[in-house]
């Protein structure tokens, strides 16, 4: 009897990627991306394009941000749920987060920054914006590869134009014990693609399809986690997996992480392309509006529902 090896996230190298359509290198990376998203819904992306000084600067900016007094952080409000300040939740006492909507648009980042620092904070604004901008490139490469793999690249423009970018930044306090404490509860993301980055404090765990937890350990400082959300699971008519994941914390050190989320805009109807629906693949989800779906997801019942998408628009 062999003991099963501990599962690990696939690692995919995006350095030196040849962006030319149909180049052998593009096709190879694309097939790795598709396979990883079918099997795990997630992979480690090695992407050194984000310069080292920016990768360092982002965590200095996060420290500065979370160090602000609570009443200042609470000034970051948003009409959209989970886009403003989130924290002080009794169920996840270690967790705090701030959203920066349209983080790839400098004026938007500036106005969020000026809200928190009335005298401005150029350095913060520039760091958040540059970091987000670099990562939108990775998001778009991955989405192009997904559509090509599914044979539906004719929808690429519509697909790209249907989303905007939110950078959510997170702090998890160290629980000051070697016991493992919940940092962020088990959930699947609801958006399109999420690209996560973290400081040296680990804690992200991703569930495999057969229910095992993978503890993520980055293989380099240029490693990001790319993960897909329920909206792509629905749009691909179930072909791509949207994984459950959570954050578990131990020890004294604070974990800082960032997530760049591509999010379907309100009013856009997410509907699996007809090419992906046939007798063998009957439609799994009725067409839906992401923002309408979130109204259900953020109810008390929706928050307790691990299969909120299925409940809301499953066929
Ligand atoms: O902090 C992390 O690494 C994960 C955060 C996460 O899953 C989320 O914000 O949806
Ligand atoms: Fe998540």
PDB file of N, CA, C and O in Angstrom, residues 243-277:
ATOM      1  N   UNK A 243     -12.667  26.585  -6.803  1.00  0.00           N
ATOM      2  CA  UNK A 243     -12.326  25.830  -5.592  1.00  0.00           C
ATOM      3  C   UNK A 243     -12.712  26.527  -4.281  1.00  0.00           C
ATOM      4  O   UNK A 243     -12.651  27.751  -4.161  1.00  0.00           O
ATOM      5  N   UNK A 244     -13.048  25.735  -3.294  1.00  0.00           N
ATOM      6  CA  UNK A 244     -13.166  26.249  -1.931  1.00  0.00           C
ATOM      7  C   UNK A 244     -11.756  26.539  -1.415  1.00  0.00           C
ATOM      8  O   UNK A 244     -10.816  25.809  -1.719  1.00  0.00           O
ATOM      9  N   UNK A 245     -11.657  27.604  -0.661  1.00  0.00           N
ATOM     10  CA  UNK A 245     -10.373  27.923  -0.044  1.00  0.00           C
ATOM     11  C   UNK A 245     -10.628  28.703   1.242  1.00  0.00           C
ATOM     12  O   UNK A 245     -11.749  29.161   1.490  1.00  0.00           O
ATOM     13  N   UNK A 246      -9.584  28.796   2.061  1.00  0.00           N
ATOM     14  CA  UNK A 246      -9.697  29.491   3.350  1.00  0.00           C
ATOM     15  C   UNK A 246      -8.301  29.934   3.771  1.00  0.00           C
ATOM     16  O   UNK A 246      -7.304  29.580   3.123  1.00  0.00           O
ATOM     17  N   UNK A 247      -8.237  30.699   4.844  1.00  0.00           N
ATOM     18  CA  UNK A 247      -6.932  31.082   5.391  1.00  0.00           C
ATOM     19  C   UNK A 247      -6.878  30.624   6.840  1.00  0.00           C
ATOM     20  O   UNK A 247      -7.813  30.871   7.621  1.00  0.00           O
ATOM     21  N   UNK A 248      -5.814  29.925   7.196  1.00  0.00           N
ATOM     22  CA  UNK A 248      -5.596  29.458   8.564  1.00  0.00           C
ATOM     23  C   UNK A 248      -4.311  30.111   9.077  1.00  0.00           C
ATOM     24  O   UNK A 248      -3.315  30.151   8.375  1.00  0.00           O
ATOM     25  N   UNK A 249      -4.372  30.610  10.294  1.00  0.00           N
ATOM     26  CA  UNK A 249      -3.236  31.371  10.836  1.00  0.00           C
ATOM     27  C   UNK A 249      -2.683  30.717  12.092  1.00  0.00           C
ATOM     28  O   UNK A 249      -3.434  30.152  12.890  1.00  0.00           O
ATOM     29  N   UNK A 250      -1.350  30.848  12.281  1.00  0.00           N
ATOM     30  CA  UNK A 250      -0.767  30.511  13.576  1.00  0.00           C
ATOM     31  C   UNK A 250       0.454  31.404  13.778  1.00  0.00           C
ATOM     32  O   UNK A 250       0.922  32.037  12.831  1.00  0.00           O
ATOM     33  N   UNK A 251       0.929  31.475  15.007  1.00  0.00           N
ATOM     34  CA  UNK A 251       2.137  32.254  15.281  1.00  0.00           C
ATOM     35  C   UNK A 251       1.867  33.722  15.535  1.00  0.00           C
ATOM     36  O   UNK A 251       0.738  34.152  15.751  1.00  0.00           O
ATOM     37  N   UNK A 252       2.951  34.500  15.543  1.00  0.00           N
ATOM     38  CA  UNK A 252       2.869  35.897  15.983  1.00  0.00           C
ATOM     39  C   UNK A 252       2.801  36.912  14.856  1.00  0.00           C
ATOM     40  O   UNK A 252       2.371  38.034  15.046  1.00  0.00           O
ATOM     41  N   UNK A 253       3.284  36.495  13.701  1.00  0.00           N
ATOM     42  CA  UNK A 253       3.451  37.470  12.629  1.00  0.00           C
ATOM     43  C   UNK A 253       2.157  37.729  11.880  1.00  0.00           C
ATOM     44  O   UNK A 253       1.345  36.809  11.668  1.00  0.00           O
ATOM     45  N   UNK A 254       1.989  38.962  11.415  1.00  0.00           N
ATOM     46  CA  UNK A 254       0.800  39.310  10.624  1.00  0.00           C
ATOM     47  C   UNK A 254       0.992  38.872   9.176  1.00  0.00           C
ATOM     48  O   UNK A 254       2.082  38.979   8.617  1.00  0.00           O
ATOM     49  N   UNK A 255      -0.082  38.372   8.603  1.00  0.00           N
ATOM     50  CA  UNK A 255      -0.074  38.026   7.184  1.00  0.00           C
ATOM     51  C   UNK A 255      -0.722  39.180   6.425  1.00  0.00           C
ATOM     52  O   UNK A 255      -1.805  39.647   6.787  1.00  0.00           O
ATOM     53  N   UNK A 256      -0.030  39.661   5.408  1.00  0.00           N
ATOM     54  CA  UNK A 256      -0.623  40.651   4.506  1.00  0.00           C
ATOM     55  C   UNK A 256      -0.800  39.983   3.149  1.00  0.00           C
ATOM     56  O   UNK A 256       0.090  39.277   2.678  1.00  0.00           O
ATOM     57  N   UNK A 257      -1.959  40.177   2.548  1.00  0.00           N
ATOM     58  CA  UNK A 257      -2.152  39.609   1.215  1.00  0.00           C
ATOM     59  C   UNK A 257      -2.967  40.568   0.364  1.00  0.00           C
ATOM     60  O   UNK A 257      -3.586  41.513   0.866  1.00  0.00           O
ATOM     61  N   UNK A 258      -2.901  40.330  -0.931  1.00  0.00           N
ATOM     62  CA  UNK A 258      -3.669  41.156  -1.860  1.00  0.00           C
ATOM     63  C   UNK A 258      -4.392  40.230  -2.834  1.00  0.00           C
ATOM     64  O   UNK A 258      -3.913  39.130  -3.130  1.00  0.00           O
ATOM     65  N   UNK A 259      -5.530  40.672  -3.304  1.00  0.00           N
ATOM     66  CA  UNK A 259      -6.234  39.928  -4.346  1.00  0.00           C
ATOM     67  C   UNK A 259      -6.706  40.885  -5.422  1.00  0.00           C
ATOM     68  O   UNK A 259      -7.372  41.880  -5.108  1.00  0.00           O
ATOM     69  N   UNK A 260      -6.295  40.634  -6.652  1.00  0.00           N
ATOM     70  CA  UNK A 260      -6.854  41.416  -7.757  1.00  0.00           C
ATOM     71  C   UNK A 260      -8.014  40.601  -8.329  1.00  0.00           C
ATOM     72  O   UNK A 260      -7.821  39.475  -8.797  1.00  0.00           O
ATOM     73  N   UNK A 261      -9.201  41.172  -8.260  1.00  0.00           N
ATOM     74  CA  UNK A 261     -10.411  40.449  -8.663  1.00  0.00           C
ATOM     75  C   UNK A 261     -10.972  41.070  -9.937  1.00  0.00           C
ATOM     76  O   UNK A 261     -11.288  42.268  -9.943  1.00  0.00           O
ATOM     77  N   UNK A 262     -11.094  40.281 -11.005  1.00  0.00           N
ATOM     78  CA  UNK A 262     -11.878  40.770 -12.139  1.00  0.00           C
ATOM     79  C   UNK A 262     -13.327  40.372 -11.869  1.00  0.00           C
ATOM     80  O   UNK A 262     -13.620  39.209 -11.556  1.00  0.00           O
ATOM     81  N   UNK A 263     -14.211  41.373 -11.950  1.00  0.00           N
ATOM     82  CA  UNK A 263     -15.579  41.203 -11.459  1.00  0.00           C
ATOM     83  C   UNK A 263     -16.584  41.599 -12.539  1.00  0.00           C
ATOM     84  O   UNK A 263     -16.467  42.690 -13.116  1.00  0.00           O
ATOM     85  N   UNK A 264     -17.573  40.739 -12.819  1.00  0.00           N
ATOM     86  CA  UNK A 264     -18.578  41.103 -13.824  1.00  0.00           C
ATOM     87  C   UNK A 264     -19.340  42.361 -13.406  1.00  0.00           C
ATOM     88  O   UNK A 264     -19.710  42.529 -12.246  1.00  0.00           O
ATOM     89  N   UNK A 265     -19.533  43.251 -14.370  1.00  0.00           N
ATOM     90  CA  UNK A 265     -20.257  44.496 -14.082  1.00  0.00           C
ATOM     91  C   UNK A 265     -21.748  44.224 -13.954  1.00  0.00           C
ATOM     92  O   UNK A 265     -22.278  43.330 -14.622  1.00  0.00           O
ATOM     93  N   UNK A 266     -22.421  45.033 -13.123  1.00  0.00           N
ATOM     94  CA  UNK A 266     -23.870  44.934 -13.005  1.00  0.00           C
ATOM     95  C   UNK A 266     -24.520  45.235 -14.348  1.00  0.00           C
ATOM     96  O   UNK A 266     -24.026  46.068 -15.104  1.00  0.00           O
ATOM     97  N   UNK A 267     -25.612  44.538 -14.650  1.00  0.00           N
ATOM     98  CA  UNK A 267     -26.311  44.759 -15.911  1.00  0.00           C
ATOM     99  C   UNK A 267     -25.846  43.818 -17.010  1.00  0.00           C
ATOM    100  O   UNK A 267     -26.553  43.618 -18.000  1.00  0.00           O
ATOM    101  N   UNK A 268     -24.670  43.240 -16.839  1.00  0.00           N
ATOM    102  CA  UNK A 268     -24.170  42.274 -17.828  1.00  0.00           C
ATOM    103  C   UNK A 268     -24.704  40.889 -17.480  1.00  0.00           C
ATOM    104  O   UNK A 268     -24.573  40.438 -16.339  1.00  0.00           O
ATOM    105  N   UNK A 269     -25.309  40.220 -18.445  1.00  0.00           N
ATOM    106  CA  UNK A 269     -25.895  38.908 -18.176  1.00  0.00           C
ATOM    107  C   UNK A 269     -24.876  37.814 -18.491  1.00  0.00           C
ATOM    108  O   UNK A 269     -24.403  37.696 -19.622  1.00  0.00           O
ATOM    109  N   UNK A 270     -24.534  37.046 -17.469  1.00  0.00           N
ATOM    110  CA  UNK A 270     -23.576  35.944 -17.630  1.00  0.00           C
ATOM    111  C   UNK A 270     -24.337  34.711 -18.096  1.00  0.00           C
ATOM    112  O   UNK A 270     -25.266  34.252 -17.429  1.00  0.00           O
ATOM    113  N   UNK A 271     -23.916  34.213 -19.250  1.00  0.00           N
ATOM    114  CA  UNK A 271     -24.680  33.142 -19.894  1.00  0.00           C
ATOM    115  C   UNK A 271     -23.669  32.257 -20.606  1.00  0.00           C
ATOM    116  O   UNK A 271     -22.831  32.762 -21.374  1.00  0.00           O
ATOM    117  N   UNK A 272     -23.712  30.965 -20.369  1.00  0.00           N
ATOM    118  CA  UNK A 272     -22.783  30.055 -21.041  1.00  0.00           C
ATOM    119  C   UNK A 272     -23.003  30.167 -22.549  1.00  0.00           C
ATOM    120  O   UNK A 272     -24.141  30.133 -23.011  1.00  0.00           O
ATOM    121  N   UNK A 273     -21.901  30.322 -23.333  1.00  0.00           N
ATOM    122  CA  UNK A 273     -22.058  30.394 -24.786  1.00  0.00           C
ATOM    123  C   UNK A 273     -22.727  29.133 -25.313  1.00  0.00           C
ATOM    124  O   UNK A 273     -22.509  28.037 -24.777  1.00  0.00           O
ATOM    125  N   UNK A 274     -23.519  29.291 -26.374  1.00  0.00           N
ATOM    126  CA  UNK A 274     -24.262  28.131 -26.906  1.00  0.00           C
ATOM    127  C   UNK A 274     -23.316  27.002 -27.330  1.00  0.00           C
ATOM    128  O   UNK A 274     -23.664  25.837 -27.266  1.00  0.00           O
ATOM    129  N   UNK A 275     -22.081  27.369 -27.708  1.00  0.00           N
ATOM    130  CA  UNK A 275     -21.099  26.351 -28.115  1.00  0.00           C
ATOM    131  C   UNK A 275     -20.751  25.399 -26.971  1.00  0.00           C
ATOM    132  O   UNK A 275     -20.219  24.321 -27.203  1.00  0.00           O
ATOM    133  N   UNK A 276     -21.017  25.825 -25.743  1.00  0.00           N
ATOM    134  CA  UNK A 276     -20.619  24.998 -24.594  1.00  0.00           C
ATOM    135  C   UNK A 276     -21.805  24.215 -24.009  1.00  0.00           C
ATOM    136  O   UNK A 276     -21.686  23.577 -22.960  1.00  0.00           O
ATOM    137  N   UNK A 277     -22.949  24.311 -24.677  1.00  0.00           N
ATOM    138  CA  UNK A 277     -24.148  23.620 -24.187  1.00  0.00           C
ATOM    139  C   UNK A 277     -24.605  22.637 -25.253  1.00  0.00           C
ATOM    140  O   UNK A 277     -24.804  23.021 -26.411  1.00  0.00           O
TER     141      UNK A 277
END
